[in-house]
Coordinates of C-alpha atoms in Angstrom, one line a residue:
M259 CA 96.7 95.5 91.8
E260 CA 95.7 98.8 93.2
P261 CA 97.5 98.4 96.5
L262 CA 100.7 97.6 94.6
L263 CA 100.3 100.8 92.4
N264 CA 99.7 102.9 95.5
L265 CA 103.0 101.8 97.2
N266 CA 105.2 104.7 98.3
I267 CA 108.4 104.6 96.2
V268 CA 109.9 107.8 97.5
Q269 CA 110.5 106.4 101.0
G270 CA 109.5 103.2 102.7
P271 CA 110.2 99.6 102.6
L272 CA 109.8 99.1 98.9
L273 CA 112.6 101.5 98.0
F274 CA 115.0 100.1 100.7
A275 CA 114.2 96.6 99.7
F276 CA 115.5 97.3 96.2
Y277 CA 118.6 99.0 97.6
A278 CA 119.3 96.0 99.8
A279 CA 118.7 93.5 96.9
S280 CA 121.0 95.3 94.6
L281 CA 123.7 95.4 97.2
L282 CA 123.4 91.6 97.8
A283 CA 123.4 91.1 94.0
V284 CA 126.6 93.1 93.7
L285 CA 128.4 91.2 96.4
Y286 CA 127.3 87.8 94.9
L287 CA 128.5 88.9 91.5
L288 CA 131.8 90.2 92.7
V289 CA 132.8 87.1 94.7
R290 CA 133.3 84.0 92.5
S291 CA 134.1 80.6 94.0
V292 CA 137.6 79.5 93.1
V293 CA 137.6 76.2 91.2
L294 CA 141.0 74.6 90.4
P295 CA 141.4 74.3 86.7
P296 CA 141.8 70.8 85.2
A297 CA 145.6 71.3 85.0
L298 CA 145.9 71.6 88.7
R299 CA 143.6 68.7 89.7
P300 CA 145.2 65.4 90.8
S301 CA 144.8 62.6 88.3
K302 CA 143.5 59.3 89.3
G303 CA 146.2 57.3 91.0
G304 CA 148.8 59.9 90.0
P305 CA 150.5 63.0 91.1
V306 CA 149.2 66.5 90.5
Q307 CA 150.0 67.7 87.0
R308 CA 152.5 70.5 87.0
S309 CA 151.3 72.6 84.1
R310 CA 149.8 75.8 85.2
P311 CA 147.9 78.6 83.5
K312 CA 149.6 81.9 83.0
L313 CA 147.4 83.5 85.7
P314 CA 145.8 81.9 88.8
R315 CA 142.0 82.0 88.4
P316 CA 141.4 84.5 91.4
T317 CA 143.7 87.0 89.7
A318 CA 142.1 86.6 86.3
W319 CA 138.7 87.0 87.8
L320 CA 139.7 90.2 89.7
I321 CA 141.1 91.6 86.4
S322 CA 137.9 90.7 84.6
V323 CA 135.7 92.4 87.2
T324 CA 137.8 95.4 87.4
V325 CA 137.8 96.0 83.7
A326 CA 134.1 95.3 83.4
V327 CA 133.1 97.7 86.3
V328 CA 135.5 100.5 85.2
G329 CA 134.5 100.1 81.6
G330 CA 130.8 100.1 82.4
A331 CA 131.2 103.2 84.5
V332 CA 133.2 105.0 81.7
I333 CA 130.5 104.1 79.1
G334 CA 127.9 105.4 81.5
A335 CA 129.8 108.7 82.0
V336 CA 130.3 109.2 78.3
T337 CA 126.7 108.4 77.6
L338 CA 125.6 111.0 80.2
Y339 CA 128.0 113.6 78.7
V340 CA 126.7 113.1 75.2
C341 CA 123.0 113.1 76.2
E342 CA 123.4 116.0 78.7
K343 CA 126.0 118.3 77.1
V344 CA 126.1 117.5 73.4
L345 CA 122.5 116.5 72.5
D346 CA 120.9 118.4 75.4
V347 CA 118.3 115.7 75.7
F348 CA 117.1 116.8 79.1
G349 CA 117.1 120.5 78.5
I350 CA 118.6 121.1 82.0
P351 CA 121.7 119.9 83.9
L352 CA 121.3 116.7 85.9
D353 CA 121.8 116.7 89.6
P354 CA 125.0 115.1 90.9
D355 CA 123.2 112.2 92.5
T356 CA 121.3 111.5 89.3
R357 CA 124.6 111.1 87.5
V358 CA 125.9 108.8 90.2
W359 CA 122.9 106.5 89.8
V360 CA 123.3 106.4 86.1
V361 CA 127.0 105.6 86.2
A362 CA 126.5 103.0 88.9
A363 CA 123.7 101.3 86.8
F364 CA 126.1 101.0 83.8
A365 CA 128.8 99.6 86.0
G366 CA 126.4 97.1 87.6
V367 CA 125.1 95.9 84.3
A368 CA 128.7 95.4 83.1
L369 CA 129.4 93.4 86.2
A370 CA 126.4 91.2 85.6
L371 CA 127.3 90.6 82.0
V372 CA 130.9 89.5 82.8
N373 CA 129.2 86.9 85.1
L374 CA 127.6 85.3 82.0
W375 CA 131.1 84.1 80.8
R376 CA 132.2 80.7 81.9
S377 CA 129.7 80.3 84.7
R378 CA 127.1 77.8 86.0
W379 CA 123.5 78.2 84.9
W380 CA 122.4 79.6 88.3
R381 CA 125.0 82.3 88.2
K382 CA 123.9 83.2 84.7
T383 CA 120.3 83.4 86.0
V384 CA 121.3 85.7 88.9
A385 CA 123.2 87.9 86.4
V386 CA 120.3 88.3 84.1
V387 CA 118.0 89.1 87.0
A388 CA 120.6 91.6 88.3
V389 CA 120.6 93.5 85.1
A390 CA 116.8 94.3 85.5
L391 CA 117.4 94.9 89.3
F392 CA 120.2 97.4 88.8
I393 CA 118.3 99.4 86.2
T394 CA 115.1 99.4 88.4
T395 CA 117.0 100.5 91.4
A396 CA 118.7 103.3 89.7
T397 CA 115.4 104.5 88.4
L398 CA 113.8 104.4 91.8
G399 CA 116.8 106.2 93.3
I400 CA 116.6 108.9 90.7
N401 CA 112.9 109.3 91.3
A402 CA 113.2 109.3 95.0
G403 CA 115.8 112.1 94.8
Y404 CA 113.4 114.3 92.8
G405 CA 110.5 113.2 94.8
L406 CA 107.8 114.0 92.2
N407 CA 106.4 110.5 91.5
S408 CA 105.4 109.3 95.0
T409 CA 103.7 106.1 94.1
L410 CA 104.5 103.2 91.7
G411 CA 101.4 103.9 89.8
S412 CA 102.5 107.5 89.0
L413 CA 105.9 106.4 88.1
L414 CA 104.6 103.9 85.6
N415 CA 101.9 106.3 84.4
L416 CA 99.2 104.0 85.7
N417 CA 96.6 106.0 87.6
P418 CA 95.0 103.9 90.4
V419 CA 93.3 106.9 92.1
H420 CA 89.5 106.9 91.9
H421 CA 87.6 109.7 90.3
L422 CA 86.6 112.4 92.9
A423 CA 82.9 112.8 93.4
L424 CA 82.2 116.5 92.9
P425 CA 79.9 118.5 95.2
K426 CA 76.5 119.6 93.9
L427 CA 76.8 122.5 91.5
N428 CA 75.0 125.7 92.7
P429 CA 75.3 128.4 90.0
A430 CA 73.6 130.9 92.3
L431 CA 76.8 131.2 94.4
Q432 CA 78.7 132.8 91.5
Q433 CA 76.6 136.0 92.0
S434 CA 78.8 136.9 95.0
S435 CA 82.1 135.7 93.6
A436 CA 83.7 139.1 94.1
A437 CA 83.0 139.3 97.8
A438 CA 86.0 139.0 100.2
L439 CA 85.2 135.7 101.9
W440 CA 87.4 136.3 104.9
Q441 CA 84.9 139.0 106.0
N442 CA 81.6 137.2 105.5
W443 CA 82.3 133.4 105.8
T444 CA 81.7 131.4 108.9
A445 CA 82.6 127.7 108.9
P446 CA 79.4 125.6 109.5
A447 CA 79.3 122.9 112.1
G448 CA 80.4 119.5 110.7
M449 CA 82.7 120.8 108.1
P450 CA 85.6 118.5 107.3
T451 CA 88.9 119.3 108.9
V452 CA 91.0 118.6 105.7
G453 CA 90.4 118.9 102.0
R454 CA 89.7 116.1 99.6
T455 CA 91.8 115.0 96.5
G456 CA 91.2 112.7 93.6
T457 CA 91.2 112.6 89.9
V458 CA 88.7 114.1 87.4
A459 CA 88.4 113.5 83.7
I460 CA 88.4 116.7 81.6
P461 CA 86.8 116.2 78.1
A462 CA 89.1 117.7 75.4
V463 CA 86.2 119.0 73.3
A464 CA 87.9 121.9 71.7
S465 CA 91.5 120.8 71.7
G466 CA 91.4 117.0 71.1
F467 CA 94.5 116.9 73.3
P468 CA 95.0 113.3 74.9
A469 CA 95.6 114.6 78.4
R470 CA 95.6 112.3 81.4
D471 CA 93.2 112.7 84.2
A472 CA 93.7 115.9 86.2
Y473 CA 94.0 115.9 90.0
L474 CA 91.6 118.0 91.9
Y475 CA 92.0 119.4 95.5
L476 CA 88.8 120.7 97.2
P477 CA 89.4 122.6 100.4
P478 CA 87.1 121.9 103.4
A479 CA 84.8 124.9 102.6
A480 CA 84.0 123.4 99.3
L481 CA 82.7 120.1 100.9
V482 CA 79.8 121.7 102.9
D483 CA 76.2 121.8 101.9
N484 CA 76.2 125.5 100.9
P485 CA 79.8 126.2 99.8
P486 CA 81.0 129.7 99.1
P487 CA 82.3 130.6 95.6
L488 CA 85.9 129.7 95.9
P489 CA 88.9 130.8 93.9
V490 CA 90.6 128.7 91.5
L491 CA 94.3 127.8 90.9
V492 CA 95.2 125.8 87.8
M493 CA 98.5 124.0 88.2
M494 CA 100.9 122.2 86.0
M495 CA 103.9 120.0 86.9
G496 CA 107.3 119.3 85.4
Q497 CA 108.5 117.0 82.6
P498 CA 109.0 114.1 82.9
G499 CA 106.1 113.5 85.2
G500 CA 102.4 113.7 85.5
P501 CA 99.5 115.8 87.0
E502 CA 99.7 114.0 90.4
Q503 CA 99.6 116.6 93.1
S504 CA 102.5 116.8 95.5
Q505 CA 101.5 115.4 98.9
L506 CA 103.6 118.1 100.6
A507 CA 101.9 120.7 98.7
V508 CA 98.4 119.2 99.7
Q509 CA 99.6 119.4 103.3
E510 CA 100.4 123.0 102.9
L511 CA 97.0 123.6 101.4
D512 CA 95.3 121.9 104.3
A513 CA 97.3 123.8 106.8
M514 CA 96.4 127.2 105.3
A515 CA 92.7 126.1 105.1
K516 CA 92.8 125.2 108.8
Q517 CA 94.0 128.7 109.6
H518 CA 91.2 130.3 107.5
Q519 CA 88.1 128.5 108.6
G520 CA 88.4 125.9 105.9
L521 CA 88.8 128.4 103.1
G522 CA 91.2 127.8 100.3
P523 CA 91.5 127.7 96.5
I524 CA 90.2 124.9 94.4
V525 CA 93.4 123.5 92.9
L526 CA 93.2 121.6 89.6
T527 CA 96.5 120.1 88.5
V528 CA 96.2 119.4 84.8
D529 CA 98.3 117.4 82.3
Q530 CA 100.0 119.6 79.8
L531 CA 102.1 116.7 78.6
G532 CA 99.9 113.8 77.6
S533 CA 102.7 111.4 78.5
P534 CA 105.8 111.6 80.9
Y535 CA 107.9 110.8 77.9
Q536 CA 107.0 113.7 75.7
N537 CA 107.0 117.5 75.8
P538 CA 104.6 119.1 73.5
L539 CA 105.2 122.5 75.1
C540 CA 102.2 124.7 76.1
V541 CA 101.3 125.7 72.6
D542 CA 99.1 124.5 69.8
S543 CA 101.4 122.5 67.5
P544 CA 101.5 119.2 65.6
K545 CA 102.5 117.6 68.9
G546 CA 99.0 118.6 70.5
N547 CA 96.9 121.6 71.1
V548 CA 97.9 122.2 74.6
G549 CA 97.2 125.9 74.6
T550 CA 93.6 125.3 73.6
Y551 CA 93.3 122.4 76.1
V552 CA 94.3 124.6 79.1
T553 CA 92.6 127.8 78.2
V554 CA 89.4 126.4 76.7
D555 CA 88.7 122.8 77.8
V556 CA 90.1 123.1 81.3
V557 CA 88.4 126.5 81.9
N558 CA 85.1 125.3 80.6
Y559 CA 85.3 122.2 82.8
I560 CA 85.8 124.4 85.8
H561 CA 82.9 126.7 85.0
K562 CA 80.5 123.8 84.4
N563 CA 81.4 121.6 87.3
L564 CA 82.8 123.5 90.3
N565 CA 81.5 126.1 92.8
M566 CA 84.0 128.7 91.9
A567 CA 84.4 132.5 91.8
T568 CA 84.1 134.1 88.4
D569 CA 86.1 137.3 89.1
R570 CA 89.5 137.0 87.2
A571 CA 91.2 138.3 90.3
R572 CA 90.1 135.0 92.0
W573 CA 91.8 132.9 89.4
A574 CA 95.4 132.0 89.2
V575 CA 97.7 129.8 86.9
G576 CA 100.7 128.2 88.3
G577 CA 103.3 125.5 87.6
Y578 CA 106.6 123.9 88.4
S579 CA 109.6 123.7 86.0
N580 CA 108.0 123.0 82.6
G581 CA 104.7 123.8 84.1
G582 CA 106.1 127.1 85.5
E583 CA 107.0 128.3 82.0
C584 CA 103.5 127.3 80.9
A585 CA 101.9 129.2 83.8
L586 CA 103.9 132.4 82.9
S587 CA 103.0 131.9 79.2
F588 CA 99.3 131.4 79.8
G589 CA 99.1 134.2 82.4
A590 CA 100.8 136.6 80.0
K591 CA 98.7 135.7 77.1
R592 CA 95.4 135.5 78.9
P593 CA 95.2 138.1 81.7
D594 CA 91.4 138.1 81.1
L595 CA 91.4 134.6 82.6
F596 CA 94.1 134.6 85.2
G597 CA 94.7 137.5 87.5
S598 CA 97.7 135.9 89.2
I599 CA 100.7 133.7 88.2
L600 CA 102.7 131.3 90.5
D601 CA 105.9 130.4 88.6
I602 CA 107.8 127.8 90.7
S603 CA 111.4 127.2 89.4
G604 CA 109.9 127.7 85.8
E605 CA 111.8 127.4 82.6
L606 CA 112.4 130.7 80.8
E607 CA 111.2 129.6 77.3
P608 CA 109.4 126.6 75.7
R609 CA 112.1 124.0 75.1
D610 CA 112.0 120.4 74.1
G611 CA 115.8 119.6 74.4
S612 CA 118.0 121.9 72.3
I613 CA 116.7 125.0 70.6
A614 CA 117.4 123.4 67.3
N615 CA 115.3 120.4 68.1
T616 CA 112.5 122.5 69.5
V617 CA 112.3 124.7 66.4
S618 CA 112.5 121.7 64.1
K619 CA 110.0 119.3 65.8
V620 CA 107.5 121.7 67.5
F621 CA 107.5 124.7 65.2
A622 CA 108.2 123.1 61.9
G623 CA 111.5 124.9 61.5
N624 CA 109.9 128.4 62.0
Q625 CA 112.2 130.3 64.2
A626 CA 109.9 133.4 64.4
A627 CA 107.1 131.1 65.6
F628 CA 109.4 129.9 68.4
D629 CA 110.4 133.4 69.3
A630 CA 106.8 134.5 69.5
E631 CA 106.0 131.9 72.2
K632 CA 108.8 133.0 74.5
P633 CA 107.2 134.5 77.6
A634 CA 109.7 137.4 77.5
N635 CA 108.3 138.4 74.0
I636 CA 104.7 137.8 75.0
L637 CA 105.2 140.1 78.0
K638 CA 106.8 142.8 75.8
A639 CA 103.7 142.9 73.6
H640 CA 101.4 143.7 76.6
K641 CA 100.9 146.2 79.3
Y642 CA 99.4 144.8 82.6
K643 CA 97.5 146.9 85.1
D644 CA 96.1 144.3 87.6
E645 CA 98.3 141.1 87.4
L646 CA 100.2 139.5 90.2
A647 CA 103.2 137.3 89.4
I648 CA 105.1 135.3 92.0
F649 CA 108.5 133.7 91.2
T650 CA 110.1 131.2 93.4
S651 CA 113.2 129.0 93.2
G652 CA 115.8 127.3 95.3
S653 CA 119.3 128.5 96.3
L654 CA 120.7 125.2 95.2
D655 CA 119.0 125.5 91.8
R656 CA 121.8 127.1 89.7
T657 CA 119.9 126.7 86.4
Y658 CA 116.4 128.0 87.2
T659 CA 117.2 130.7 89.8
P660 CA 118.8 132.9 87.3
Q661 CA 115.9 132.2 84.9
A662 CA 113.4 133.2 87.6
V663 CA 115.3 136.4 88.1
K664 CA 115.1 137.2 84.4
A665 CA 111.4 136.2 84.2
Q666 CA 110.6 138.5 87.2
A667 CA 112.3 141.4 85.6
D668 CA 110.5 140.8 82.2
A669 CA 107.1 140.6 84.0
K670 CA 107.8 143.8 86.1
A671 CA 108.9 145.7 83.0
A672 CA 105.6 144.8 81.4
G673 CA 103.6 146.3 84.4
M674 CA 102.8 143.2 86.5
S675 CA 103.1 143.4 90.2
T676 CA 105.9 140.9 91.0
L677 CA 107.4 139.1 94.0
R678 CA 110.4 137.0 94.2
F679 CA 111.4 134.3 96.8
T680 CA 114.4 132.1 97.1
G681 CA 114.4 129.0 99.3
T682 CA 117.6 128.3 101.2
G683 CA 118.8 124.8 100.7
V684 CA 116.1 124.1 98.1
G685 CA 117.0 122.5 94.8
H686 CA 115.1 121.7 91.7
R687 CA 113.0 118.8 93.1
G688 CA 110.0 118.1 95.1
D689 CA 111.3 120.4 97.8
A690 CA 111.0 123.3 95.2
V691 CA 107.3 122.5 94.7
Q692 CA 106.6 122.5 98.5
Y693 CA 108.6 125.7 99.0
G694 CA 106.9 127.5 96.1
V695 CA 103.5 126.6 97.3
K696 CA 104.4 127.5 100.9
A697 CA 105.8 130.9 99.8
G698 CA 103.0 131.7 97.2
L699 CA 99.9 130.6 99.1
P700 CA 99.7 133.4 101.7
L701 CA 100.0 136.0 98.9
L702 CA 97.4 134.3 96.8
Y703 CA 95.1 134.1 99.9
K704 CA 95.2 138.0 100.1
R705 CA 94.7 138.3 96.3
F706 CA 91.8 135.9 96.5
G707 CA 90.0 137.6 99.4
L708 CA 90.6 134.6 101.7
S709 CA 92.6 136.6 104.2
A710 CA 92.9 140.2 105.2
P711 CA 95.0 142.3 102.8

C-alpha cells in the first residue's frame, strides 16, 4: 500500500496513464457502431422493408452526442461561475486551466451518461467506469497544475511517510544560541551532504486542535553528533492542502546548506487546517484553536525536542497563500516569538469563502472580531523595532500580488523592516513556493547568523 501512496502524481507515468485512458474512453464513447434498425433489415425470404425512421441512426447519434457534450460543458461553466463568482466558495479566482479541467469533466460525464441509453451492457459498463475516470483525471490534472500535492497519499490525505527519528537533545547547546554560526562553525568529517525530512507528531496539549502530522526538515548540520543551536522556521501551506513540504523547497534548502558548511534552519511545516477540506483560519474559534496550537503547542514541541537557538532573532514564521496570511498574523501578534516573517503569496485577511460566510461561521456573526484578526489592524496596534518581513509573489498572480504590495505597506508603516520580491513568470502554484523560498532564504540566512551580513 505504501508504494502506491508514494506514487508521484504531479509528473510521471501514473498521471499520463490517466490522461491516455481518458482519451481512449472519449474516443470509444464518441464512436458508436451503426446497427441497422429493424425497419431496414431484410425479412426472411422477402424484400427489404421500405419504412424508414425520420433520421438515420448515425445522424441521430451525432446530434445526441453533440447535445450531451455541449450541455455538460455549459452546466460545468455555470456551476463554476456560481461557485467562483456568486458564492465565492474558493475565496480566490481559479486559474484558466483549472476551469478547463472542470468544464471538460462535466462534458465527459455527460458523454458517458448519454451512452447508457439504448446500448449493450458492455457499453454501459464502460460508460460507468468512464464517469469515475473523467472525474479522477480532472482532479489529477488540476492538482498537477498547482503542484502542491506531489504524491497520491498527500492528495488523499493519507500520510505514508514514516516518523522522523530526532537527533539526541543537548540542552547545553542553547547557551550559545545568539552566536553567529558562520564565524565559528566548522563542518565535521562525515557530515551528511543533504538534510533529512520526515513527519513528526506534535501533541496538541494546550489547544486540542486535531492537526495532522507536521513535516520536519533537518539540515546536515543538525545530523552530526554535536550539532550547533540552529535557527527555526515554522511554515504553513495553502488550503486546500496539507503540511507536506514542497520537494522543490527542500532542494533549495539543501542547496543553501551545501554552500554554508551544512548550516541551515530547522524547518517545521505544521498543519493549520486539520483537513484539506476545511479552513478554520489561524485563530481560536469554534472551528479549532489554531492560534494556540501554533504559538503554544508547536513552540513547546520545538523547545522540548530540537537542538535550536533560543534567540527570537533566530526564529521565523512563514507560509504560502492561506499559510502566508497566518504567518503575517502570528508574526504581527507575537514578535516575542518570531523575529522574522516570510509571507509567500499570502492572503490579505483571514477568509473562508466570502466575508459574510467567514463572519457567520468562524466569528459567530461578530464583525468586530473578524476585523480585529485582520493583519492590517493587528499591525496598526503595534510598533516594531526589530522585525524583518519578506513578501514574495508571482508576476502572473493577479490576485495576491496586489495583496502582497498592501501587506508590505502595512508592515512597513508599523515599523517592520520589509523586503518585496516578484517572480517573473510565477503564478499562484507550487512555483510560487519554490520562488518564495529561494528569494527569502538568503535574507533569512543573514538574519539567522548563518551567513555574513
